[in-house]
Amino acid sequence: MPKKTRGCLQGGVGAKLCEHCKDHEQLWIFYAVVLAILTLIVFFDTGTNFASEHVRIWCQGFPIYTEWAALGALLLVAPFASIVHCMQLSQAKTRVLVTSFFSVLGIVCIGLAALNLRQTYLTMAELRKDCGKAGLTKEIEAVWQRADDIYTECDRARQKPLFKCPNLHLDKWKPADRALLEYLEETESDFHCSAFCQKDQQPLFLRQKKISKNGCAWHVGGRVALAGRAASVVAGSMGLFFFAIGLIAAFLPNL
């Protein structure tokens, strides 16, 4: 019958891992706390972003993947520490392995944060500076212009809802264009704006008088920027954290 030492069975990999946890109890508690906090942040932030159709359409999930990658990197720390402990390498080899591991994790997380931030600013530029010139913004602007012309012809005072205009003929619209028209309705509702790329236009769906002077694309760009920056902050912070651990491990006297 194997003997127990400080609550751990002697012999085997399980015993080594148990002893490792006992010897570094405070470190593992710190790791668990950091993991729990980051998990809550990622779940809250990605849940908010996933619920936003604007982020899903324009960012294509990039901020969400960036934050989950940072969380995944943190999850790798526990098995790595256990494997290194079981390998029982020399102090010099352990130092090199630990330094390399955390440095690589740090570089990967910082790189993802930088890529996400770059993509965020490119998308924001497409929405705010180059709106209507190419891509999806051009398609949305064309749909808005078509609907605006129909609405003006139907009811210049815009007293009746757009969808009640007899000349709208939604059944003749392409499914993609109908989807974009619905998206325009959502942007007006979410940001209390009008048009998409153009400024100072009459809304297609809202009936309230106080609306933003900027086109809806400007506000969508702000929402995209908020999501992208938040994801980059999470991933970048984790990257710096890992990189700092790698530097500490490189110069720690008794690793």
Tab-separated table of C-alpha atoms in Angstrom:
chain	number	residue	atom	x	y	z
A	1	MET	CA	0.000	0.000	0.000
A	2	PRO	CA	1.579	3.336	-1.032
A	3	LYS	CA	2.324	5.732	1.796
A	4	LYS	CA	0.978	9.248	1.991
A	5	THR	CA	3.173	12.297	2.366
A	6	ARG	CA	1.403	15.538	3.284
A	7	GLY	CA	-1.793	14.092	1.862
A	8	CYS	CA	-0.171	12.754	-1.352
A	9	LEU	CA	0.531	9.163	-2.334
A	10	GLN	CA	4.240	8.434	-2.769
A	11	GLY	CA	5.498	7.318	-6.155
A	12	GLY	CA	4.302	8.021	-9.675
A	13	VAL	CA	3.462	11.144	-11.624
A	14	GLY	CA	0.381	11.864	-9.527
A	15	ALA	CA	2.491	12.051	-6.389
A	16	LYS	CA	4.919	14.474	-8.032
A	17	LEU	CA	2.101	16.745	-9.133
A	18	CYS	CA	0.516	16.611	-5.706
A	19	GLU	CA	3.793	17.499	-4.012
A	20	HIS	CA	4.308	20.298	-6.523
A	21	CYS	CA	0.912	21.776	-5.660
A	22	LYS	CA	1.626	21.492	-1.940
A	23	ASP	CA	5.018	23.171	-2.284
A	24	HIS	CA	3.654	26.041	-4.388
A	25	GLU	CA	0.223	26.452	-2.858
A	26	GLN	CA	0.239	30.268	-2.836
A	27	LEU	CA	1.378	30.386	-6.460
A	28	TRP	CA	-1.439	28.088	-7.551
A	29	ILE	CA	-3.979	30.135	-5.609
A	30	PHE	CA	-2.744	33.257	-7.395
A	31	TYR	CA	-3.010	31.443	-10.735
A	32	ALA	CA	-6.567	30.333	-9.950
A	33	VAL	CA	-7.583	33.883	-9.002
A	34	VAL	CA	-6.082	35.375	-12.184
A	35	LEU	CA	-7.731	32.668	-14.281
A	36	ALA	CA	-11.117	33.251	-12.650
A	37	ILE	CA	-10.931	37.034	-13.105
A	38	LEU	CA	-9.858	36.786	-16.751
A	39	THR	CA	-12.550	34.190	-17.456
A	40	LEU	CA	-15.232	36.500	-16.070
A	41	ILE	CA	-13.898	39.435	-18.100
A	42	VAL	CA	-13.765	37.388	-21.304
A	43	PHE	CA	-17.217	35.876	-20.791
A	44	PHE	CA	-18.765	39.278	-20.104
A	45	ASP	CA	-16.997	41.108	-22.914
A	46	THR	CA	-17.374	38.422	-25.578
A	47	GLY	CA	-20.995	37.910	-24.570
A	48	THR	CA	-21.636	41.612	-25.090
A	49	ASN	CA	-19.824	41.603	-28.428
A	50	PHE	CA	-21.515	38.438	-29.654
A	51	ALA	CA	-24.904	39.922	-28.810
A	52	SER	CA	-24.111	42.967	-30.946
A	53	GLU	CA	-24.914	42.417	-34.597
A	54	HIS	CA	-22.715	45.379	-35.485
A	55	VAL	CA	-19.622	43.687	-34.033
A	56	ARG	CA	-20.470	40.366	-35.684
A	57	ILE	CA	-20.963	41.957	-39.104
A	58	TRP	CA	-18.029	44.344	-39.180
A	59	CYS	CA	-15.437	42.588	-36.999
A	60	GLN	CA	-16.327	39.043	-38.079
A	61	GLY	CA	-15.697	37.814	-34.546
A	62	PHE	CA	-12.050	38.895	-34.447
A	63	PRO	CA	-12.246	40.598	-31.006
A	64	ILE	CA	-13.977	37.529	-29.588
A	65	TYR	CA	-11.315	35.153	-30.927
A	66	THR	CA	-8.559	37.432	-29.625
A	67	GLU	CA	-9.876	37.376	-26.068
A	68	TRP	CA	-10.484	33.634	-26.103
A	69	ALA	CA	-6.942	33.099	-27.373
A	70	ALA	CA	-5.594	35.059	-24.393
A	71	LEU	CA	-7.671	32.934	-22.041
A	72	GLY	CA	-6.477	29.773	-23.787
A	73	ALA	CA	-2.876	30.874	-23.317
A	74	LEU	CA	-3.463	31.220	-19.588
A	75	LEU	CA	-5.005	27.749	-19.469
A	76	LEU	CA	-1.776	26.307	-20.897
A	77	VAL	CA	0.204	27.436	-17.857
A	78	ALA	CA	-1.100	24.717	-15.513
A	79	PRO	CA	-0.253	21.680	-17.684
A	80	PHE	CA	3.084	23.249	-18.621
A	81	ALA	CA	4.066	23.755	-14.976
A	82	SER	CA	3.050	20.195	-14.145
A	83	ILE	CA	5.009	18.720	-17.053
A	84	VAL	CA	8.140	20.709	-16.213
A	85	HIS	CA	7.932	19.582	-12.592
A	86	CYS	CA	7.601	15.927	-13.573
A	87	MET	CA	10.521	16.120	-16.023
A	88	GLN	CA	12.896	17.019	-13.164
A	89	LEU	CA	15.309	18.922	-15.385
A	90	SER	CA	18.386	20.752	-14.211
A	91	GLN	CA	18.004	24.328	-13.013
A	92	ALA	CA	19.610	25.727	-16.165
A	93	LYS	CA	17.359	23.736	-18.504
A	94	THR	CA	14.277	24.578	-16.460
A	95	ARG	CA	15.156	28.264	-16.617
A	96	VAL	CA	15.521	28.157	-20.406
A	97	LEU	CA	12.284	26.202	-20.839
A	98	VAL	CA	10.218	28.429	-18.548
A	99	THR	CA	11.647	31.641	-20.002
A	100	SER	CA	11.030	30.465	-23.567
A	101	PHE	CA	7.494	29.268	-22.846
A	102	PHE	CA	6.295	32.477	-21.217
A	103	SER	CA	8.131	34.683	-23.699
A	104	VAL	CA	6.451	32.902	-26.619
A	105	LEU	CA	3.039	33.175	-24.944
A	106	GLY	CA	3.658	36.869	-24.357
A	107	ILE	CA	4.704	37.512	-27.948
A	108	VAL	CA	1.698	35.594	-29.310
A	109	CYS	CA	-0.796	37.485	-27.130
A	110	ILE	CA	0.764	40.870	-27.876
A	111	GLY	CA	0.836	40.005	-31.583
A	112	LEU	CA	-2.848	39.057	-31.540
A	113	ALA	CA	-3.679	42.279	-29.711
A	114	ALA	CA	-1.775	44.302	-32.318
A	115	LEU	CA	-3.446	42.495	-35.238
A	116	ASN	CA	-6.867	42.968	-33.690
A	117	LEU	CA	-6.192	46.660	-33.097
A	118	ARG	CA	-5.032	47.083	-36.693
A	119	GLN	CA	-8.157	45.353	-38.003
A	120	THR	CA	-10.292	47.521	-35.732
A	121	TYR	CA	-8.855	50.764	-37.074
A	122	LEU	CA	-9.118	49.573	-40.677
A	123	THR	CA	-12.787	48.768	-40.131
A	124	MET	CA	-13.380	52.074	-38.375
A	125	ALA	CA	-11.717	53.909	-41.276
A	126	GLU	CA	-13.954	52.050	-43.725
A	127	LEU	CA	-17.016	53.150	-41.780
A	128	ARG	CA	-16.025	56.734	-41.033
A	129	LYS	CA	-13.593	57.952	-43.686
A	130	ASP	CA	-14.254	55.769	-46.730
A	131	CYS	CA	-17.921	55.013	-46.189
A	132	GLY	CA	-19.795	54.266	-49.404
A	133	LYS	CA	-16.708	53.904	-51.571
A	134	ALA	CA	-16.368	50.126	-51.634
A	135	GLY	CA	-17.350	46.872	-49.997
A	136	LEU	CA	-20.257	46.494	-47.632
A	137	THR	CA	-20.601	50.217	-46.940
A	138	LYS	CA	-21.175	50.823	-50.651
A	139	GLU	CA	-23.901	48.174	-50.719
A	140	ILE	CA	-25.609	49.571	-47.625
A	141	GLU	CA	-25.431	53.112	-48.971
A	142	ALA	CA	-27.004	51.966	-52.252
A	143	VAL	CA	-29.846	50.268	-50.373
A	144	TRP	CA	-30.382	53.368	-48.241
A	145	GLN	CA	-30.442	55.621	-51.322
A	146	ARG	CA	-32.979	53.365	-53.012
A	147	ALA	CA	-35.219	53.288	-49.939
A	148	ASP	CA	-34.859	57.037	-49.429
A	149	ASP	CA	-35.905	57.760	-53.019
A	150	ILE	CA	-38.924	55.475	-52.656
A	151	TYR	CA	-39.908	57.091	-49.358
A	152	THR	CA	-39.597	60.615	-50.782
A	153	GLU	CA	-41.774	59.671	-53.732
A	154	CYS	CA	-44.304	57.943	-51.502
A	155	ASP	CA	-44.567	60.457	-48.659
A	156	ARG	CA	-42.362	63.533	-48.698
A	157	ALA	CA	-43.520	64.490	-45.193
A	158	ARG	CA	-42.725	60.955	-44.004
A	159	GLN	CA	-45.816	60.572	-41.888
A	160	LYS	CA	-46.583	56.992	-42.824
A	161	PRO	CA	-44.116	54.144	-42.141
A	162	LEU	CA	-41.813	53.228	-44.998
A	163	PHE	CA	-43.046	49.646	-45.114
A	164	LYS	CA	-46.570	50.876	-45.863
A	165	CYS	CA	-45.500	52.643	-49.030
A	166	PRO	CA	-47.169	50.893	-51.988
A	167	ASN	CA	-44.202	51.590	-54.253
A	168	LEU	CA	-41.713	49.820	-51.966
A	169	HIS	CA	-42.345	46.369	-53.510
A	170	LEU	CA	-40.143	44.490	-51.057
A	171	ASP	CA	-41.024	41.216	-52.753
A	172	LYS	CA	-39.010	42.386	-55.765
A	173	TRP	CA	-35.931	43.194	-53.699
A	174	LYS	CA	-33.049	40.764	-53.533
A	175	PRO	CA	-32.839	38.874	-50.211
A	176	ALA	CA	-29.451	40.464	-49.510
A	177	ASP	CA	-30.862	43.953	-50.068
A	178	ARG	CA	-33.838	43.236	-47.812
A	179	ALA	CA	-31.421	42.104	-45.107
A	180	LEU	CA	-29.446	45.331	-45.466
A	181	LEU	CA	-32.645	47.363	-45.226
A	182	GLU	CA	-33.455	45.578	-41.972
A	183	TYR	CA	-29.936	46.322	-40.788
A	184	LEU	CA	-30.474	50.009	-41.543
A	185	GLU	CA	-33.594	49.888	-39.401
A	186	GLU	CA	-31.577	48.340	-36.588
A	187	THR	CA	-28.834	50.962	-36.790
A	188	GLU	CA	-31.367	53.792	-36.633
A	189	SER	CA	-32.979	52.199	-33.600
A	190	ASP	CA	-29.686	51.484	-31.800
A	191	PHE	CA	-27.949	54.806	-32.382
A	192	HIS	CA	-30.845	57.232	-33.087
A	193	CYS	CA	-29.238	58.207	-36.362
A	194	SER	CA	-30.292	58.569	-39.985
A	195	ALA	CA	-28.953	57.425	-43.358
A	196	PHE	CA	-25.688	55.506	-43.286
A	197	CYS	CA	-22.765	57.343	-44.829
A	198	GLN	CA	-24.397	60.731	-45.348
A	199	LYS	CA	-25.032	63.360	-42.689
A	200	ASP	CA	-28.087	65.448	-41.859
A	201	GLN	CA	-30.589	63.193	-43.599
A	202	GLN	CA	-34.118	62.246	-42.648
A	203	PRO	CA	-34.506	58.836	-41.023
A	204	LEU	CA	-36.303	56.017	-42.764
A	205	PHE	CA	-37.792	54.420	-39.679
A	206	LEU	CA	-37.510	56.650	-36.605
A	207	ARG	CA	-40.310	59.041	-35.730
A	208	GLN	CA	-38.544	61.044	-33.044
A	209	LYS	CA	-37.261	64.538	-33.771
A	210	LYS	CA	-33.956	64.395	-31.903
A	211	ILE	CA	-31.529	62.300	-33.901
A	212	SER	CA	-27.796	62.429	-34.449
A	213	LYS	CA	-26.503	64.614	-37.252
A	214	ASN	CA	-23.888	62.017	-38.131
A	215	GLY	CA	-24.735	59.088	-40.358
A	216	CYS	CA	-25.263	55.704	-38.741
A	217	ALA	CA	-21.912	54.457	-40.062
A	218	TRP	CA	-20.151	56.913	-37.747
A	219	HIS	CA	-21.837	55.395	-34.704
A	220	VAL	CA	-21.284	51.824	-35.883
A	221	GLY	CA	-17.597	52.674	-36.221
A	222	GLY	CA	-17.552	53.827	-32.613
A	223	ARG	CA	-19.148	50.577	-31.451
A	224	VAL	CA	-16.643	48.543	-33.444
A	225	ALA	CA	-13.749	50.569	-32.025
A	226	LEU	CA	-14.957	49.996	-28.469
A	227	ALA	CA	-15.132	46.225	-28.949
A	228	GLY	CA	-11.788	46.019	-30.714
A	229	ARG	CA	-9.914	48.134	-28.182
A	230	ALA	CA	-11.325	46.176	-25.253
A	231	ALA	CA	-10.213	42.878	-26.788
A	232	SER	CA	-6.750	44.249	-27.523
A	233	VAL	CA	-6.397	45.523	-23.955
A	234	VAL	CA	-7.248	42.073	-22.563
A	235	ALA	CA	-4.912	40.193	-24.907
A	236	GLY	CA	-2.152	42.795	-24.675
A	237	SER	CA	-2.268	42.844	-20.877
A	238	MET	CA	-1.994	39.069	-20.751
A	239	GLY	CA	0.898	39.224	-23.201
A	240	LEU	CA	2.790	41.711	-21.039
A	241	PHE	CA	2.017	39.596	-17.977
A	242	PHE	CA	3.454	36.470	-19.619
A	243	PHE	CA	6.458	38.350	-20.944
A	244	ALA	CA	7.174	39.747	-17.478
A	245	ILE	CA	7.079	36.231	-16.020
A	246	GLY	CA	9.523	35.122	-18.699
A	247	LEU	CA	11.931	37.931	-17.785
A	248	ILE	CA	11.611	37.178	-14.079
A	249	ALA	CA	12.293	33.497	-14.728
A	250	ALA	CA	15.404	34.402	-16.707
A	251	PHE	CA	16.961	36.255	-13.773
A	252	LEU	CA	15.395	34.476	-10.792
A	253	PRO	CA	18.200	33.094	-8.595
A	254	ASN	CA	16.422	29.954	-7.402
A	255	LEU	CA	14.061	28.737	-10.081
